[in-house]
mmCIF file of C-alpha atoms in Angstrom:
data_model
loop_
_atom_site.group_PDB
_atom_site.id
_atom_site.type_symbol
_atom_site.label_atom_id
_atom_site.label_comp_id
_atom_site.label_asym_id
_atom_site.label_seq_id
_atom_site.Cartn_x
_atom_site.Cartn_y
_atom_site.Cartn_z
ATOM 1 C CA MET A 13 75.472 142.646 148.244
ATOM 2 C CA PHE A 14 74.599 140.204 145.460
ATOM 3 C CA GLU A 15 74.878 137.142 147.668
ATOM 4 C CA ASN A 16 75.344 133.922 145.688
ATOM 5 C CA PHE A 17 76.055 135.835 142.466
ATOM 6 C CA ALA A 18 79.147 135.040 140.465
ATOM 7 C CA VAL A 19 81.405 138.003 139.706
ATOM 8 C CA GLU A 20 83.605 138.047 136.593
ATOM 9 C CA ASP A 21 85.504 140.192 134.246
ATOM 10 C CA ILE A 22 84.759 138.914 130.749
ATOM 11 C CA ASP A 23 86.838 139.795 127.639
ATOM 12 C CA VAL A 24 84.385 140.699 124.845
ATOM 13 C CA GLY A 25 86.934 141.664 122.183
ATOM 14 C CA ASP A 26 88.036 145.349 122.454
ATOM 15 C CA ALA A 27 86.603 145.637 125.975
ATOM 16 C CA VAL A 28 86.408 143.878 129.316
ATOM 17 C CA VAL A 29 82.965 143.810 130.929
ATOM 18 C CA HIS A 30 82.638 143.509 134.722
ATOM 19 C CA VAL A 31 79.498 141.440 135.500
ATOM 20 C CA ARG A 32 77.571 139.788 138.316
ATOM 21 C CA HIS A 33 75.165 137.042 137.469
ATOM 22 C CA GLY A 34 73.085 134.453 139.337
ATOM 23 C CA GLY A 35 69.830 132.503 139.561
ATOM 24 C CA GLN A 36 68.090 130.076 137.169
ATOM 25 C CA GLY A 37 65.139 130.473 134.840
ATOM 26 C CA PRO A 38 64.313 133.041 132.133
ATOM 27 C CA ALA A 39 67.162 135.426 131.730
ATOM 28 C CA VAL A 40 67.005 139.114 132.411
ATOM 29 C CA LEU A 41 69.845 141.612 131.650
ATOM 30 C CA LEU A 42 69.803 144.716 133.869
ATOM 31 C CA LEU A 43 71.497 147.913 132.635
ATOM 32 C CA HIS A 44 72.352 150.831 135.007
ATOM 33 C CA GLY A 45 72.379 154.557 134.356
ATOM 34 C CA HIS A 46 74.734 157.491 135.021
ATOM 35 C CA PRO A 47 76.696 157.803 137.267
ATOM 36 C CA ARG A 48 75.959 154.448 138.821
ATOM 37 C CA THR A 49 77.489 151.031 138.338
ATOM 38 C CA GLY A 50 75.705 147.687 138.083
ATOM 39 C CA ALA A 51 75.640 147.720 141.879
ATOM 40 C CA THR A 52 72.595 150.062 141.698
ATOM 41 C CA TRP A 53 70.510 146.980 141.152
ATOM 42 C CA HIS A 54 71.642 145.287 144.359
ATOM 43 C CA ARG A 55 68.054 145.380 145.876
ATOM 44 C CA VAL A 56 66.303 144.282 142.680
ATOM 45 C CA ALA A 57 68.573 141.646 141.182
ATOM 46 C CA PRO A 58 68.366 139.175 144.072
ATOM 47 C CA ALA A 59 64.638 139.727 144.347
ATOM 48 C CA LEU A 60 64.301 138.799 140.720
ATOM 49 C CA VAL A 61 66.270 135.647 141.332
ATOM 50 C CA ALA A 62 63.903 134.846 144.217
ATOM 51 C CA ARG A 63 61.043 135.238 141.733
ATOM 52 C CA GLY A 64 62.555 132.625 139.402
ATOM 53 C CA PHE A 65 64.798 134.576 136.992
ATOM 54 C CA ARG A 66 68.390 134.249 135.952
ATOM 55 C CA VAL A 67 69.817 137.763 136.283
ATOM 56 C CA VAL A 68 72.879 139.328 134.611
ATOM 57 C CA VAL A 69 74.128 142.662 135.863
ATOM 58 C CA PRO A 70 77.073 144.249 134.019
ATOM 59 C CA ASP A 71 78.846 147.559 134.308
ATOM 60 C CA LEU A 72 78.387 149.391 130.921
ATOM 61 C CA ARG A 73 81.476 150.073 128.909
ATOM 62 C CA GLY A 74 83.384 152.980 130.477
ATOM 63 C CA TYR A 75 81.443 152.769 133.798
ATOM 64 C CA GLY A 76 82.415 151.105 137.031
ATOM 65 C CA SER A 77 84.934 148.344 136.375
ATOM 66 C CA SER A 78 84.219 147.817 132.659
ATOM 67 C CA ARG A 79 86.897 149.113 130.285
ATOM 68 C CA GLY A 80 87.050 149.733 126.565
ATOM 69 C CA PRO A 81 89.513 151.321 124.192
ATOM 70 C CA ALA A 82 90.474 155.017 124.260
ATOM 71 C CA ALA A 83 88.004 157.592 123.142
ATOM 72 C CA THR A 84 87.891 158.580 119.489
ATOM 73 C CA LEU A 85 86.993 161.867 117.848
ATOM 74 C CA ASP A 86 83.649 160.487 116.528
ATOM 75 C CA HIS A 87 82.872 158.984 119.948
ATOM 76 C CA ALA A 88 82.100 155.646 118.301
ATOM 77 C CA THR A 89 83.794 153.664 121.068
ATOM 78 C CA ALA A 90 81.022 154.930 123.401
ATOM 79 C CA SER A 91 78.065 154.574 121.040
ATOM 80 C CA LYS A 92 75.102 152.458 122.044
ATOM 81 C CA ARG A 93 75.729 150.113 119.147
ATOM 82 C CA THR A 94 79.215 149.461 120.570
ATOM 83 C CA MET A 95 77.808 148.940 124.017
ATOM 84 C CA VAL A 96 75.266 146.451 122.604
ATOM 85 C CA ARG A 97 78.093 144.533 120.928
ATOM 86 C CA ASP A 98 79.696 144.207 124.289
ATOM 87 C CA LEU A 99 76.449 142.914 125.795
ATOM 88 C CA LEU A 100 75.873 140.416 122.929
ATOM 89 C CA ALA A 101 79.369 139.004 123.506
ATOM 90 C CA LEU A 102 78.803 138.896 127.235
ATOM 91 C CA MET A 103 75.512 136.947 126.922
ATOM 92 C CA ASP A 104 77.088 134.631 124.309
ATOM 93 C CA SER A 105 79.881 133.908 126.790
ATOM 94 C CA LEU A 106 77.296 132.993 129.412
ATOM 95 C CA GLU A 107 75.561 130.825 126.837
ATOM 96 C CA ILE A 108 72.362 132.775 127.020
ATOM 97 C CA GLN A 109 70.610 133.035 123.710
ATOM 98 C CA LYS A 110 67.166 134.486 124.518
ATOM 99 C CA PHE A 111 66.513 136.964 127.236
ATOM 100 C CA SER A 112 64.762 140.187 128.319
ATOM 101 C CA VAL A 113 66.450 143.479 129.096
ATOM 102 C CA ALA A 114 65.705 146.367 131.438
ATOM 103 C CA GLY A 115 67.670 149.624 131.167
ATOM 104 C CA HIS A 116 67.549 152.722 133.415
ATOM 105 C CA ASP A 117 68.687 156.255 132.371
ATOM 106 C CA ARG A 118 71.752 155.928 130.064
ATOM 107 C CA GLY A 119 71.419 152.117 130.242
ATOM 108 C CA SER A 120 67.959 152.523 128.767
ATOM 109 C CA TYR A 121 69.547 153.879 125.528
ATOM 110 C CA ALA A 122 71.607 150.682 125.242
ATOM 111 C CA ALA A 123 68.429 148.629 125.858
ATOM 112 C CA PHE A 124 66.581 150.665 123.264
ATOM 113 C CA ARG A 125 69.319 150.162 120.673
ATOM 114 C CA PHE A 126 69.369 146.427 121.575
ATOM 115 C CA ALA A 127 65.652 146.064 120.896
ATOM 116 C CA LEU A 128 65.948 147.910 117.517
ATOM 117 C CA ASP A 129 68.980 146.077 116.285
ATOM 118 C CA HIS A 130 68.710 142.574 117.726
ATOM 119 C CA PRO A 131 65.028 141.856 118.387
ATOM 120 C CA GLN A 132 65.622 138.116 117.654
ATOM 121 C CA ARG A 133 67.729 137.851 120.829
ATOM 122 C CA LEU A 134 65.143 139.476 123.082
ATOM 123 C CA ALA A 135 61.775 138.436 124.530
ATOM 124 C CA LYS A 136 60.787 141.795 126.054
ATOM 125 C CA VAL A 137 62.359 145.163 126.888
ATOM 126 C CA ALA A 138 61.745 147.562 129.740
ATOM 127 C CA LEU A 139 62.884 151.205 129.560
ATOM 128 C CA LEU A 140 63.026 153.239 132.772
ATOM 129 C CA ASP A 141 63.155 157.058 132.827
ATOM 130 C CA CYS A 142 63.710 157.108 129.059
ATOM 131 C CA LEU A 143 62.661 158.812 125.846
ATOM 132 C CA PRO A 144 64.506 158.606 122.600
ATOM 133 C CA ILE A 145 67.313 161.140 122.430
ATOM 134 C CA VAL A 146 65.908 162.877 119.373
ATOM 135 C CA GLU A 147 62.537 163.265 121.174
ATOM 136 C CA HIS A 148 64.197 165.199 123.944
ATOM 137 C CA LEU A 149 66.176 167.344 121.544
ATOM 138 C CA GLU A 150 63.176 168.183 119.446
ATOM 139 C CA ARG A 151 61.287 169.297 122.548
ATOM 140 C CA ILE A 152 63.991 171.613 123.999
ATOM 141 C CA SER A 153 62.449 174.447 126.072
ATOM 142 C CA ALA A 154 63.919 176.871 128.526
ATOM 143 C CA GLU A 155 62.901 174.570 131.326
ATOM 144 C CA PHE A 156 64.411 171.491 129.701
ATOM 145 C CA ALA A 157 67.683 173.359 128.988
ATOM 146 C CA THR A 158 67.776 174.585 132.584
ATOM 147 C CA ARG A 159 67.078 171.217 134.187
ATOM 148 C CA TRP A 160 69.053 169.000 131.713
ATOM 149 C CA TRP A 161 71.915 171.394 131.026
ATOM 150 C CA HIS A 162 74.400 168.612 132.025
ATOM 151 C CA TRP A 163 73.730 166.908 128.664
ATOM 152 C CA PHE A 164 75.284 169.834 126.816
ATOM 153 C CA PHE A 165 78.026 170.571 129.319
ATOM 154 C CA PHE A 166 79.125 166.886 129.322
ATOM 155 C CA ALA A 167 79.313 167.008 125.487
ATOM 156 C CA GLN A 168 81.985 169.779 125.568
ATOM 157 C CA PRO A 169 85.601 168.542 124.893
ATOM 158 C CA ASP A 170 87.949 168.225 127.845
ATOM 159 C CA ILE A 171 86.469 170.964 130.040
ATOM 160 C CA PRO A 172 84.012 168.671 131.956
ATOM 161 C CA GLU A 173 86.879 166.309 132.862
ATOM 162 C CA ARG A 174 88.951 169.089 134.385
ATOM 163 C CA VAL A 175 86.035 170.496 136.332
ATOM 164 C CA ILE A 176 84.642 167.194 137.621
ATOM 165 C CA ASN A 177 87.907 165.538 138.557
ATOM 166 C CA ALA A 178 88.868 168.633 140.577
ATOM 167 C CA ASP A 179 86.094 167.881 143.018
ATOM 168 C CA PRO A 180 84.020 164.761 142.210
ATOM 169 C CA ASP A 181 81.983 164.999 145.374
ATOM 170 C CA SER A 182 80.484 168.400 144.282
ATOM 171 C CA TRP A 183 79.211 166.734 141.147
ATOM 172 C CA TYR A 184 78.056 163.266 142.197
ATOM 173 C CA HIS A 185 75.763 163.096 145.155
ATOM 174 C CA GLY A 186 74.651 159.980 147.059
ATOM 175 C CA GLY A 187 74.409 158.658 150.536
ATOM 176 C CA ALA A 188 75.364 155.237 152.070
ATOM 177 C CA GLU A 189 72.017 154.973 153.904
ATOM 178 C CA SER A 190 69.798 155.450 150.815
ATOM 179 C CA MET A 191 72.037 153.624 148.396
ATOM 180 C CA GLY A 192 73.344 150.814 150.668
ATOM 181 C CA ARG A 193 76.868 150.932 152.030
ATOM 182 C CA GLU A 194 78.522 148.602 149.464
ATOM 183 C CA ASN A 195 76.714 150.160 146.522
ATOM 184 C CA TYR A 196 77.752 153.650 147.734
ATOM 185 C CA ASP A 197 81.386 152.688 148.237
ATOM 186 C CA GLU A 198 81.573 151.146 144.824
ATOM 187 C CA TRP A 199 79.978 154.179 143.169
ATOM 188 C CA ARG A 200 82.067 156.670 145.069
ATOM 189 C CA ALA A 201 85.334 154.892 144.032
ATOM 190 C CA ALA A 202 84.114 154.881 140.373
ATOM 191 C CA THR A 203 83.351 158.604 140.293
ATOM 192 C CA ARG A 204 86.771 159.406 141.747
ATOM 193 C CA ASN A 205 88.462 157.513 138.960
ATOM 194 C CA PRO A 206 89.392 159.851 136.066
ATOM 195 C CA ASP A 207 89.123 157.019 133.461
ATOM 196 C CA VAL A 208 85.550 156.360 134.565
ATOM 197 C CA VAL A 209 84.722 160.065 134.490
ATOM 198 C CA ARG A 210 86.007 160.176 130.911
ATOM 199 C CA GLY A 211 84.092 157.048 129.967
ATOM 200 C CA MET A 212 80.845 158.451 131.379
ATOM 201 C CA LEU A 213 81.264 161.768 129.562
ATOM 202 C CA GLU A 214 82.037 159.866 126.288
ATOM 203 C CA ASP A 215 78.594 158.189 126.704
ATOM 204 C CA TYR A 216 76.962 161.653 126.639
ATOM 205 C CA ARG A 217 79.107 162.814 123.806
ATOM 206 C CA ALA A 218 78.102 159.760 121.716
ATOM 207 C CA GLY A 219 74.476 160.400 122.689
ATOM 208 C CA LEU A 220 74.325 163.754 121.075
ATOM 209 C CA THR A 221 76.244 162.773 117.977
ATOM 210 C CA ILE A 222 76.435 159.248 116.713
ATOM 211 C CA ASP A 223 73.484 157.893 118.818
ATOM 212 C CA ARG A 224 71.261 160.806 117.762
ATOM 213 C CA ALA A 225 72.152 160.190 114.109
ATOM 214 C CA ASP A 226 71.366 156.475 114.501
ATOM 215 C CA GLU A 227 67.943 157.300 115.929
ATOM 216 C CA GLU A 228 67.198 159.803 113.170
ATOM 217 C CA ALA A 229 68.062 157.089 110.581
ATOM 218 C CA ASP A 230 65.803 154.528 112.351
ATOM 219 C CA ARG A 231 62.869 156.907 112.350
ATOM 220 C CA ALA A 232 63.403 157.893 108.752
ATOM 221 C CA ALA A 233 63.384 154.187 107.807
ATOM 222 C CA GLY A 234 60.227 153.536 109.866
ATOM 223 C CA ARG A 235 62.024 151.103 112.238
ATOM 224 C CA LYS A 236 60.222 150.362 115.479
ATOM 225 C CA ILE A 237 60.566 148.135 118.500
ATOM 226 C CA GLU A 238 58.583 145.037 117.533
ATOM 227 C CA ILE A 239 58.860 143.138 120.857
ATOM 228 C CA PRO A 240 56.695 144.120 123.854
ATOM 229 C CA LEU A 241 57.885 147.290 125.593
ATOM 230 C CA LEU A 242 57.355 148.282 129.244
ATOM 231 C CA VAL A 243 57.929 152.029 130.001
ATOM 232 C CA LEU A 244 58.379 153.075 133.609
ATOM 233 C CA TRP A 245 59.171 156.493 134.915
ATOM 234 C CA SER A 246 59.822 158.267 138.237
ATOM 235 C CA LEU A 247 56.871 160.352 139.379
ATOM 236 C CA GLN A 248 59.184 162.415 141.633
ATOM 237 C CA ASP A 249 61.465 163.194 138.723
ATOM 238 C CA ASP A 250 60.774 165.564 135.755
ATOM 239 C CA LEU A 251 60.258 163.400 132.641
ATOM 240 C CA GLU A 252 56.489 163.567 132.679
ATOM 241 C CA ARG A 253 56.572 167.256 133.783
ATOM 242 C CA LEU A 254 58.703 168.260 130.865
ATOM 243 C CA HIS A 255 57.166 166.127 128.119
ATOM 244 C CA GLY A 256 53.759 164.837 129.186
ATOM 245 C CA ASP A 257 52.691 161.252 129.065
ATOM 246 C CA PRO A 258 55.814 159.202 127.993
ATOM 247 C CA LEU A 259 53.565 156.451 126.605
ATOM 248 C CA MET A 260 52.151 158.818 123.982
ATOM 249 C CA ILE A 261 55.688 159.452 122.693
ATOM 250 C CA TRP A 262 56.726 155.813 122.725
ATOM 251 C CA ARG A 263 53.790 154.674 120.684
ATOM 252 C CA ASN A 264 55.549 156.357 117.735
ATOM 253 C CA TRP A 265 58.570 154.076 118.367
ATOM 254 C CA ALA A 266 57.058 150.681 119.340
ATOM 255 C CA ALA A 267 54.227 148.399 118.297
ATOM 256 C CA ASP A 268 53.257 147.091 121.742
ATOM 257 C CA VAL A 269 53.694 149.670 124.561
ATOM 258 C CA ARG A 270 52.419 149.598 128.127
ATOM 259 C CA GLY A 271 53.713 151.241 131.379
ATOM 260 C CA HIS A 272 53.082 153.604 134.231
ATOM 261 C CA GLY A 273 54.832 155.997 136.625
ATOM 262 C CA LEU A 274 56.375 154.787 139.922
ATOM 263 C CA ASP A 275 56.377 156.740 143.151
ATOM 264 C CA SER A 276 60.159 157.234 143.279
ATOM 265 C CA GLY A 277 62.914 159.680 142.622
ATOM 266 C CA HIS A 278 65.239 159.183 139.759
ATOM 267 C CA HIS A 279 67.204 156.140 141.036
ATOM 268 C CA ILE A 280 64.262 153.733 141.061
ATOM 269 C CA ALA A 281 66.217 150.543 141.694
ATOM 270 C CA GLU A 282 67.513 152.119 144.937
ATOM 271 C CA GLU A 283 64.522 154.128 146.023
ATOM 272 C CA ALA A 284 61.575 151.868 145.057
ATOM 273 C CA PRO A 285 63.047 148.373 144.664
ATOM 274 C CA GLU A 286 59.874 146.493 145.646
ATOM 275 C CA ALA A 287 57.600 148.281 143.232
ATOM 276 C CA LEU A 288 60.224 148.018 140.473
ATOM 277 C CA THR A 289 60.793 144.316 141.111
ATOM 278 C CA ASP A 290 57.015 143.645 140.994
ATOM 279 C CA ALA A 291 56.672 145.554 137.721
ATOM 280 C CA LEU A 292 59.543 143.829 136.023
ATOM 281 C CA ALA A 293 58.738 140.337 137.312
ATOM 282 C CA THR A 294 55.116 140.600 136.230
ATOM 283 C CA PHE A 295 56.067 141.876 132.772
ATOM 284 C CA PHE A 296 58.917 139.526 132.118
ATOM 285 C CA GLY A 297 57.020 136.639 133.665
ATOM 286 C CA GLU A 298 54.390 136.855 130.971
ATOM 287 C CA VAL A 299 56.849 135.354 128.457
ATOM 288 C CA GLY A 300 55.786 132.044 126.969
ATOM 289 C CA ARG A 301 57.730 128.979 128.095
ATOM 290 C CA ASP A 302 58.180 127.709 124.571
ATOM 291 C CA LEU A 303 61.189 130.066 124.061
ATOM 292 C CA THR A 304 64.693 128.708 124.207
ATOM 293 C CA TRP A 305 66.081 130.322 127.341
ATOM 294 C CA GLY A 306 69.778 130.233 128.299
ATOM 295 C CA GLY A 307 70.013 128.375 131.634
#
């Protein structure tokens, strides 16, 4: 898994980020979702390297082997702005000044925040299985609440930790055959670690509080993503079923939006790696060569 990639733990201030990186060319940052680690990209990252990209694959703060400070009552240590500060410091440490970013699921919220707050560092952004948090919350229906109830359960104090840690395997489902043995083993070890479970839950708590408030402030101020945005979603999952065409919603948040669905279940990087690699390589490969890339 990740053959010829360097593997490091990089101190970024108040956190340590576990990261894999390799390849040469235009740089791409890949951000995983819940409850995965960066290993979920193990079929996509090497394929992007083969297509001529330099690829950086971290574990997000609180997930996998990345660690931050203890949780706070306002959940600020798990906010997407805090995650983005980690990622900025990580890319600085790798001497990468300009890059593109792709985020899936919870990682897409970090990528979204990155594109809003630091567009000067990014060439392009791809968001997978993602809508802004406020767009979900303002469209709550009985079906949404039934299918996405975990958002609100995870946001409760303390109870989710006790329930999940009592029997992690009943909460987190995966298989070595579909995920790949090493990816599966890494993910399973992470979900059995109470510190990781707490970190993942804090991500959701921040999502419904500080991250939601940040999005509301962005919208009120008329802030939008100004760099090109690619939106991809799983046709076998429920995003389009619940909310209709995601592109219609994203056009309220970005100046340049394109995208389409992929024939996949939710974990696209594991279930449809070839189609995802093609989509990302095509989109990121359109970047002009006059930019100053890192490495």
